[in-house]
Coordinates of C-alpha atoms in Angstrom, one line a residue:
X1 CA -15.7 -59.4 -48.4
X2 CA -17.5 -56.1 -47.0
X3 CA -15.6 -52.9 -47.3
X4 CA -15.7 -52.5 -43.5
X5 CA -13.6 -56.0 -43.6
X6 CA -11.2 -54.4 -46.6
X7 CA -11.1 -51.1 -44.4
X8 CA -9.5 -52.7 -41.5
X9 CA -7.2 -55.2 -43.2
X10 CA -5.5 -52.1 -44.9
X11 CA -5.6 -50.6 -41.4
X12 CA -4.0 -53.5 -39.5
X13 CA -0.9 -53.4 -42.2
X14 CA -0.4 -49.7 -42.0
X15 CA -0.2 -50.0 -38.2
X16 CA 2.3 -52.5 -38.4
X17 CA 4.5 -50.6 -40.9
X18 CA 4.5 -48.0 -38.9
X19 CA 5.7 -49.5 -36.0
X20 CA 7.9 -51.1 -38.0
X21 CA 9.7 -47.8 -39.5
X22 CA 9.6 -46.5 -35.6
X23 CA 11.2 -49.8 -34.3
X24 CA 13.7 -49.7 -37.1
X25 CA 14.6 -46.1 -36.4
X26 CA 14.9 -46.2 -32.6
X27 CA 17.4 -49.3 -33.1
X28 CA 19.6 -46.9 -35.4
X29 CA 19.7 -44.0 -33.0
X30 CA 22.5 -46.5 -31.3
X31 CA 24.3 -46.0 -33.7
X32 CA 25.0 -42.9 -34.0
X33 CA 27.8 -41.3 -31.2
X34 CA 25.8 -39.0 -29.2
X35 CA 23.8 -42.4 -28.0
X36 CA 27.0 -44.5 -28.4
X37 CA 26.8 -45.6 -24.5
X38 CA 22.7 -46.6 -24.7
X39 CA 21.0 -45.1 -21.6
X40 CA 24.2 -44.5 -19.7
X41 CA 25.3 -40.5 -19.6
X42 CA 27.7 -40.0 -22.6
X43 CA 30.7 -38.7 -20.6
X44 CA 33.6 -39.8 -18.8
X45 CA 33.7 -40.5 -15.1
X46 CA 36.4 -38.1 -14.9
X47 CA 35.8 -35.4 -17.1
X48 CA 35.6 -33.4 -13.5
X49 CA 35.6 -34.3 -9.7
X50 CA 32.2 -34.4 -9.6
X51 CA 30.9 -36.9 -12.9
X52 CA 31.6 -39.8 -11.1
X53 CA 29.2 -39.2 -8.8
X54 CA 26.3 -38.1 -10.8
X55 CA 26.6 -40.9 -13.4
X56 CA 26.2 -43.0 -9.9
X57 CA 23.2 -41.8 -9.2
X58 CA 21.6 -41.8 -12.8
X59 CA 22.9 -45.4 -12.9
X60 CA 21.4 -46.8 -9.5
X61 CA 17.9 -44.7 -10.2
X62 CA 17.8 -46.0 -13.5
X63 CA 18.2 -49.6 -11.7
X64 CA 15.9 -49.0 -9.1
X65 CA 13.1 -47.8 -11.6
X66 CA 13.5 -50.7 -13.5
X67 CA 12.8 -53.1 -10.9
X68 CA 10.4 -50.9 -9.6
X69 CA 8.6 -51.4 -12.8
X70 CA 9.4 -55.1 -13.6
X71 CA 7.7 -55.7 -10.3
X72 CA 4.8 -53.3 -10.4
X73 CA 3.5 -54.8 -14.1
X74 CA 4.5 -58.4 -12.8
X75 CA 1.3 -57.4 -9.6
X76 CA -0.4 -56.3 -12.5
X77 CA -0.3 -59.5 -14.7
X78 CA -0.5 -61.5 -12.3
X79 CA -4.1 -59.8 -10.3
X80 CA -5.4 -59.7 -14.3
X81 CA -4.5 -63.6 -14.6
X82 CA -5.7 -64.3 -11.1
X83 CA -8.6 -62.6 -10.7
X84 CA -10.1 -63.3 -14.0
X85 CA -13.8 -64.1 -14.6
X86 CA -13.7 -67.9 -15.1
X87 CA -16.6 -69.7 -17.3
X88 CA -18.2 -70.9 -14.2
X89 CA -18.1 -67.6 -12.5
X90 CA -22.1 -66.2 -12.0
X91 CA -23.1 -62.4 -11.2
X92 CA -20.6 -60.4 -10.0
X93 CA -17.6 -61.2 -7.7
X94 CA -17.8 -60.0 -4.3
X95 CA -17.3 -56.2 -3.4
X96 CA -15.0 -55.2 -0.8
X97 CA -15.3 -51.6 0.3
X98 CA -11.6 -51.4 1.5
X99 CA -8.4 -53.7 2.4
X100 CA -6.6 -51.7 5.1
X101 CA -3.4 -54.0 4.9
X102 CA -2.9 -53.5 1.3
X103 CA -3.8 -49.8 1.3
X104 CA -1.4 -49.6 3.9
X105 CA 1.1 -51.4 1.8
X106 CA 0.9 -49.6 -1.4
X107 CA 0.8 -46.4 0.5
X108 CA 4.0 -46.8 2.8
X109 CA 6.0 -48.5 0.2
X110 CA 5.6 -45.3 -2.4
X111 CA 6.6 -43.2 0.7
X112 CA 9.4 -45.1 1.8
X113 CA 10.4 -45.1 -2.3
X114 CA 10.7 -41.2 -2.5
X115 CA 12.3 -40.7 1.1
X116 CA 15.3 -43.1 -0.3
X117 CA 15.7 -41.3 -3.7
X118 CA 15.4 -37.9 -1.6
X119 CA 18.2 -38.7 0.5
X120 CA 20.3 -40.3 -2.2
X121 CA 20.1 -37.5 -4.2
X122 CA 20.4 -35.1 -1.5
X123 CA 23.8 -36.5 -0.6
X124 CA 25.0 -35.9 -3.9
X125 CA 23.8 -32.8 -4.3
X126 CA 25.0 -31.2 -1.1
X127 CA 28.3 -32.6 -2.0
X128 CA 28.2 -30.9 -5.7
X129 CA 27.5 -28.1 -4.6
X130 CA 29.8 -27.7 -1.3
X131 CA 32.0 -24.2 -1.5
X132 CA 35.3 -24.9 -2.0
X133 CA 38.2 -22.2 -1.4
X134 CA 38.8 -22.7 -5.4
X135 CA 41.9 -21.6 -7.0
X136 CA 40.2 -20.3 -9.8
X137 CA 36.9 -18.1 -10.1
X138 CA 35.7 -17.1 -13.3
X139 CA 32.8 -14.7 -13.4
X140 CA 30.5 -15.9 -16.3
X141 CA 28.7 -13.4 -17.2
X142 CA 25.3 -14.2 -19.9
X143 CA 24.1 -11.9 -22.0
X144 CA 21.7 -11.6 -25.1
X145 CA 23.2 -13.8 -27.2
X146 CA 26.8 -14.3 -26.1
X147 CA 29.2 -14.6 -22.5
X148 CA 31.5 -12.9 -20.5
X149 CA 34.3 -14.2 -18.8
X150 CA 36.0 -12.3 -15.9
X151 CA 39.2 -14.4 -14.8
X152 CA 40.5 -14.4 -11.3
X153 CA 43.6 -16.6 -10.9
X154 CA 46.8 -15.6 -8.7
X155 CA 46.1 -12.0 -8.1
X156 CA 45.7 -11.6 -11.7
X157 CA 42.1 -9.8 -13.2
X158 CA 41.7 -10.7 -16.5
X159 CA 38.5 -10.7 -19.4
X160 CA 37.1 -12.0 -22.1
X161 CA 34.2 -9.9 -23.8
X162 CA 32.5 -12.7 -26.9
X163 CA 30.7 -11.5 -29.3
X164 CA 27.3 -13.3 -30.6
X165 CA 27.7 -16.2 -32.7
X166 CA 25.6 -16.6 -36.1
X167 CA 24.9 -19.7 -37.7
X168 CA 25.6 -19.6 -41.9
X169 CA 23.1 -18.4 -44.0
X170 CA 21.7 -21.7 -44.7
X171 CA 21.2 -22.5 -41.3
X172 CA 24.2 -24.9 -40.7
X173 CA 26.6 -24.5 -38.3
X174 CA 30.2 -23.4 -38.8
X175 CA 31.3 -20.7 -35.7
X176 CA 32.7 -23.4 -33.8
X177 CA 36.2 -22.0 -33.9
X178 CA 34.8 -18.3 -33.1
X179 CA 32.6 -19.2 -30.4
X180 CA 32.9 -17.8 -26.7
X181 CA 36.2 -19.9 -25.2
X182 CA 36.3 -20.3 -21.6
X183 CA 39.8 -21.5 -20.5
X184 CA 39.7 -23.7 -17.6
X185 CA 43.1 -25.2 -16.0
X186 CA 43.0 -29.0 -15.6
X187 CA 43.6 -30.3 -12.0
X188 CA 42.7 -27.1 -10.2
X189 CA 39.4 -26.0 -8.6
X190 CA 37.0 -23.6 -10.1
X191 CA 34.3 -21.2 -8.8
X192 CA 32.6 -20.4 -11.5
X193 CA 30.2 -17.6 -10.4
X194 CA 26.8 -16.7 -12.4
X195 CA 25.3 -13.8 -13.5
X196 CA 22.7 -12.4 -16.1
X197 CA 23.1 -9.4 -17.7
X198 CA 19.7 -8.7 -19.2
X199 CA 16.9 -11.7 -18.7
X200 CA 17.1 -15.7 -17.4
X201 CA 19.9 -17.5 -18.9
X202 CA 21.2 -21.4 -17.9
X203 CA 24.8 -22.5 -18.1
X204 CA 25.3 -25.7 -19.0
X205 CA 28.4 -28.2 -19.8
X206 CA 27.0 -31.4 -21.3
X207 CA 30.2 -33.0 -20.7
X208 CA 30.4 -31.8 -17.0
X209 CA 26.8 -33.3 -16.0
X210 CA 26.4 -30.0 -14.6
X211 CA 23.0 -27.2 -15.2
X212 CA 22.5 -24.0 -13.5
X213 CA 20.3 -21.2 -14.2
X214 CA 21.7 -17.7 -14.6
X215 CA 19.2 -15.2 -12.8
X216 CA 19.4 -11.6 -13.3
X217 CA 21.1 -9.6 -9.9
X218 CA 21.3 -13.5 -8.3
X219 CA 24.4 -14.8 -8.5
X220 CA 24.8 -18.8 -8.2
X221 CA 28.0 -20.9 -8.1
X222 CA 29.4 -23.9 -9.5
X223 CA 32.4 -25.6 -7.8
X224 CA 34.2 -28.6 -9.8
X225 CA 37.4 -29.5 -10.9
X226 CA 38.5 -29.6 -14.2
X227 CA 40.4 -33.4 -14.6
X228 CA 40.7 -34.1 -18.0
X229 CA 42.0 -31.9 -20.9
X230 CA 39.9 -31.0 -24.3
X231 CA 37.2 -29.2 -25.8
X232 CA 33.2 -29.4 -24.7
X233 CA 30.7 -27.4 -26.1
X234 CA 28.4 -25.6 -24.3
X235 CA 25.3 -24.1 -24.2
X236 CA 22.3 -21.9 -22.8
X237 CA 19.7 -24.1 -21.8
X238 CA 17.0 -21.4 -20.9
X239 CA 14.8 -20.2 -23.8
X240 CA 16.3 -16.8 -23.6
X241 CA 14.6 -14.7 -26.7
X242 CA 14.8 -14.6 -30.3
X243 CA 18.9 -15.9 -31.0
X244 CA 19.0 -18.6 -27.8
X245 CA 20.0 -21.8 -30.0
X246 CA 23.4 -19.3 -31.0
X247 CA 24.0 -18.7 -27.7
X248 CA 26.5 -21.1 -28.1
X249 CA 30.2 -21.7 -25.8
X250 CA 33.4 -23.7 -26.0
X251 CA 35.1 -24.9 -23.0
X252 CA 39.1 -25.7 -23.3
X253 CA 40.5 -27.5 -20.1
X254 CA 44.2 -27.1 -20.4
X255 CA 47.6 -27.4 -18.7
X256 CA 48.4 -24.6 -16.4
X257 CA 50.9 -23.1 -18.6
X258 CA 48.4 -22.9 -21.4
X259 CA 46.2 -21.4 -19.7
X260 CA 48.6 -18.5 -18.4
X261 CA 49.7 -18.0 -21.5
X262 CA 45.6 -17.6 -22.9
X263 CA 45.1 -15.5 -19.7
X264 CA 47.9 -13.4 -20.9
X265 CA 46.8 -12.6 -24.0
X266 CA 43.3 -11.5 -22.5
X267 CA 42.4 -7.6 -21.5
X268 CA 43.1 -6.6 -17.6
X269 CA 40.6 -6.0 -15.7
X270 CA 36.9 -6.9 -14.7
X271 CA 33.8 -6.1 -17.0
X272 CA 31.2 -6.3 -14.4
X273 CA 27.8 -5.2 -13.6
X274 CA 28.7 -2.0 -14.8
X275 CA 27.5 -3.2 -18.2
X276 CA 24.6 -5.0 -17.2
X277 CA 21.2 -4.2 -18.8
X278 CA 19.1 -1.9 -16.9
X279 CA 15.5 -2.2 -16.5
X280 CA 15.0 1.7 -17.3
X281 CA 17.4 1.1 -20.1
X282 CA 16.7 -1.6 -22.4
X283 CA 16.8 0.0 -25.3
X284 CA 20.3 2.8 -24.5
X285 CA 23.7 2.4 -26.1
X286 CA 26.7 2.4 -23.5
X287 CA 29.1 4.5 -26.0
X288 CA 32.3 3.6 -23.7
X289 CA 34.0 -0.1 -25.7
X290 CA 31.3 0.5 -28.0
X291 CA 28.6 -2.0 -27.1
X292 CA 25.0 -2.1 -26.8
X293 CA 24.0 -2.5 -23.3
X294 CA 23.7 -6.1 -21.9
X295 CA 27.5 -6.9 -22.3
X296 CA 30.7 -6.2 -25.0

């Protein structure tokens, strides 16, 4: 046997592990509990007033995709099984220079495909993102690499300066219990309004289905309600400088009276814009609570 021969048989087996070992590895990602629930999103329906409807709307894309798809590669089979060159076939088939009903077709039905996710998602989205006369407003305020929280809830102005978080020394995590905690009362509506203190941040709540960017001297708004109690992490999800994967949050949704009682042991008053970095002052030191500037 020629090497060429040899060359390709080793080829063809290498191929085939490795497909193999990627197969194999794919299968046991399902096992594992971040993918416990496949391709469906890994939260409750509850976890606020608003998940419901956004796993809707990943679910029924998801659907309409696939049959989208299923069909689209079924035309494609079958116009390759149709149309191909039979043994008695001579020359070349005969050349059309257009079809106007099928360029029609596959122009309209693409058209009609992206008005009817538009509006879908639309509706969900103007929904989400309704104003609501919340109960609660928290200002959340980012900052290089850490949060703010400004509390607003009956009259009462409290806040929560974090510090940054650092990972161990080998790189592992272990801060979880020192991170940034922002106390949300379950079963009443939140504002959550924010801000940046320094560049582009993004709050984000896996749990909560929820993204937003934080965009400095722009202030944008979440509204949800809180609906079921626990802990979710969260997270900046804009590459925000050198620190951004410690820039790291817990959320605790709790009963109203634990949640007065963690607003009580929080400072009064607002740390605001006050502290926000300035553009001609990037590199000062605000003295007063003894903080570099860009937040306490």
């Amino acid at each position: 046997m020629s090497s060429q021969y040899r060359t390709g048989s080793r080829g063809s087996a290498k191929a085939k592990v490795i497909a193999l070992v990627g197969a194999g590895a794919l299968l046991l990602t399902g096992c594992t509990a971040e993918a416990k629930r496949g391709w469906l999103p890994n939260v409750e329906r509850d976890t606020t007033n608003h998940t419901g409807a956004i796993q809707d709307l990943w679910v029924h894309s998801w659907i309409a995709v696939i049959i989208i798809g299923v069909m689209t590669w079924g035309l494609m089979l079958w116009c390759v099984v149709a149309y191909r060159r039979r043994k008695t076939d001579t020359g070349y088939p005969r050349q059309l220079s257009y079809n106007l009903p099928l360029e029609i077709f596959y122009t309209a039905i693409p058209l009609v495909l992206v008005l009817v996710f538009f509006s879908f998602n639309n509706t969900v989205e103007k929904s989400i993102n309704a104003p609501v006369d919340s109960e609660v407003v928290v200002d959340v305020r980012a900052k290089q690499w850490s949060w703010d929280f400004n509390y607003n809830y009956e009259g009462q102005k409290k806040y929560f300066a974090g510090e940054q978080a650092h990972l161990n020394t080998d790189g592992s995590a272990g801060v979880e219990e020192t991170l940034p905690t922002l106390y949300l009362p379950a079963g009443k509506s939140v504002t959550l309004e924010l801000n940046s203190r320094d560049v582009i941040h993004s709050f984000w709540v896996p749990a909560f289905l929820q993204k937003l960017d934080m965009i400095p001297g722009k202030t944008n708004y979440i509204y949800l309600t809180p609906q079921v109690e626990g802990t979710y992490a969260g997270k900046c999800a804009e590459l925000c400088g050198e620190y951004h994967s410690e820039m790291l949050f817990n959320v605790e949704v709790v009963n109203d009276a634990e949640f007065k009682a963690q607003l009580a042991k929080m400072e009064d008053g607002h740390i605001g814009e006050e502290y926000d970095r300035q553009p001609n002052k990037v590199n000062s030191v605000v003295v007063e609570h003894g903080h570099e500037e860009g937040g306490k």
